[in-house]
Amino acid sequence: MTDPRHIATSIVGAVDWQTEVSGFCRCPGEALHTHRTGKKDCRVSVDGAPTIYCFHSSCAAAVAAVNRRLRQELGAGSWEIILPDRKVLRNGDVLEAGGSVLPREVVHARARAEGRDAGEQLALETLRAVADRFKPELFEKFR
Ligand SMILES: [Zn+2]
């Protein structure tokens, strides 16, 4: 079975993994940054809706293009990661900030319940989990 982190690395280049699913990478739009680029400005996550997040905004178009590719390639095959606590994370599952796994079936059920497209729901659940996960970092960055 393919390791999603290998697929991510093949798209964004070397990743300094900080957790099982997320790490720092070079921003695909780094050349477009209008402010100094720090080592921790750009991050990639493979859970939920796989996404690159960059603190800069001038690179948004380049980041969006790579995000489409990440979601296509990581969404195409099925994969799973065994987490350190033996929980299994599958493609489309969201890793919550507290370490629990939000199964993709729950994401789909919420989408139906709320009348949303499954992809949109997954993006929302991912954004929520990622914001929780990175809260300490964000506060430090924008102190
Ligand atoms: Zn950037």
Coordinates of C-alpha atoms and ligand atoms in Angstrom, one line a residue:
M1 CA 0.0 0.0 0.0
T2 CA 1.3 3.5 -0.8
D3 CA 2.4 5.7 1.9
P4 CA 0.6 9.1 1.5
R5 CA 3.7 10.9 2.8
H6 CA 5.7 9.5 -0.1
I7 CA 3.1 10.9 -2.5
A8 CA 3.2 14.2 -0.8
T9 CA 7.0 14.3 -0.9
S10 CA 6.9 13.5 -4.6
I11 CA 4.7 16.6 -5.2
V12 CA 6.1 19.2 -2.7
G13 CA 9.7 18.0 -2.3
A14 CA 11.4 17.2 1.0
V15 CA 9.2 17.4 4.0
D16 CA 10.3 17.9 7.6
W17 CA 7.6 15.7 9.2
Q18 CA 6.5 17.0 12.6
T19 CA 3.7 14.5 13.1
E20 CA 2.5 11.4 11.4
V21 CA 0.5 13.4 8.9
S22 CA 2.0 16.9 8.7
G23 CA 5.3 18.7 8.3
F24 CA 7.1 21.7 6.9
C25 CA 7.9 21.9 3.3
R26 CA 9.1 24.5 0.8
C27 CA 6.3 26.6 -0.5
P28 CA 5.7 25.9 -4.2
G29 CA 5.2 29.7 -4.6
E30 CA 8.2 30.7 -2.6
A31 CA 9.6 32.8 -5.4
L32 CA 6.4 34.9 -5.2
H33 CA 6.8 35.8 -1.5
T34 CA 7.0 39.5 -0.9
H35 CA 8.2 39.1 2.7
R36 CA 11.1 37.0 4.1
T37 CA 10.4 33.2 4.0
G38 CA 10.9 31.4 7.3
K39 CA 11.5 27.7 7.7
K40 CA 8.1 27.1 9.3
D41 CA 6.0 29.2 6.9
C42 CA 4.7 26.4 4.8
R43 CA 3.2 23.1 6.0
V44 CA 1.7 20.1 4.3
S45 CA -0.9 17.8 5.8
V46 CA -2.0 14.5 4.2
D47 CA -5.1 13.7 6.3
G48 CA -8.6 14.9 5.6
A49 CA -8.5 17.0 2.5
P50 CA -4.7 17.0 1.9
T51 CA -3.5 20.6 1.9
I52 CA -0.5 22.9 1.8
Y53 CA -0.9 25.9 4.1
C54 CA 1.5 28.9 3.7
F55 CA 1.5 32.0 5.9
H56 CA 2.2 34.1 2.9
S57 CA -0.5 35.2 0.6
S58 CA 1.4 36.3 -2.5
C59 CA 1.8 32.6 -3.4
A60 CA -1.9 31.7 -3.2
A61 CA -2.3 30.7 -6.8
A62 CA 0.7 28.4 -6.8
V63 CA -0.4 26.9 -3.5
A64 CA -3.9 26.4 -4.8
A65 CA -2.6 24.6 -7.9
V66 CA -0.5 22.2 -5.8
N67 CA -3.4 21.6 -3.4
R68 CA -5.5 20.4 -6.4
R69 CA -2.8 18.0 -7.4
L70 CA -2.3 16.8 -3.8
R71 CA -6.0 16.1 -3.4
Q72 CA -6.2 14.3 -6.8
E73 CA -3.2 12.1 -6.2
L74 CA -3.8 11.4 -2.5
G75 CA -7.5 10.9 -3.1
A76 CA -7.0 8.5 -6.1
G77 CA -5.7 5.5 -4.3
S78 CA -6.6 4.0 -0.9
W79 CA -4.0 4.2 1.8
E80 CA -3.7 4.0 5.5
I81 CA -1.2 5.0 8.2
I82 CA -0.8 3.2 11.5
L83 CA -0.5 5.9 14.1
P84 CA 1.8 5.4 17.1
D85 CA -1.2 4.5 19.3
R86 CA -2.1 1.7 16.8
K87 CA -5.1 3.7 15.5
V88 CA -5.5 3.5 11.7
L89 CA -5.9 6.6 9.6
R90 CA -7.3 6.0 6.1
N91 CA -7.5 8.4 3.2
G92 CA -10.3 10.8 3.8
D93 CA -10.2 10.4 7.6
V94 CA -9.4 13.5 9.6
L95 CA -6.8 13.4 12.5
E96 CA -8.3 15.6 15.2
A97 CA -6.0 17.8 17.3
G98 CA -6.5 15.6 20.3
G99 CA -5.3 12.5 18.4
S100 CA -8.6 10.9 17.7
V101 CA -9.6 9.9 14.2
L102 CA -12.7 11.3 12.6
P103 CA -13.7 8.5 10.1
R104 CA -14.6 9.5 6.6
E105 CA -18.0 7.8 7.0
V106 CA -18.8 10.4 9.7
V107 CA -17.7 13.2 7.4
H108 CA -20.0 11.8 4.7
A109 CA -22.9 11.5 7.1
R110 CA -22.4 15.1 8.3
A111 CA -22.3 16.3 4.7
R112 CA -25.7 14.5 4.0
A113 CA -27.2 15.9 7.3
E114 CA -26.1 19.4 6.5
G115 CA -26.8 19.3 2.7
R116 CA -23.2 19.8 1.7
D117 CA -21.1 18.3 -0.9
A118 CA -18.8 15.6 0.6
G119 CA -15.7 17.3 -0.6
E120 CA -16.8 20.6 0.9
Q121 CA -17.5 19.0 4.2
L122 CA -14.1 17.3 4.2
A123 CA -12.4 20.6 3.5
L124 CA -14.3 22.2 6.4
E125 CA -13.6 19.3 8.9
T126 CA -9.9 19.5 7.8
L127 CA -9.7 23.2 8.3
R128 CA -11.2 22.9 11.8
A129 CA -8.8 20.1 12.8
V130 CA -5.8 21.9 11.4
A131 CA -6.7 25.2 13.1
D132 CA -6.9 23.3 16.4
R133 CA -3.6 21.5 15.7
F134 CA -1.7 24.6 14.9
K135 CA -3.2 27.0 17.4
P136 CA -0.1 27.3 19.6
E137 CA 2.0 28.0 16.5
L138 CA -0.4 30.5 15.1
F139 CA -0.4 32.4 18.4
E140 CA 3.3 32.5 18.4
K141 CA 3.5 33.6 14.9
F142 CA 1.1 36.4 15.2
R143 CA 1.9 37.5 18.8
Ligands
ZN1 ZN 4.0 30.6 0.2

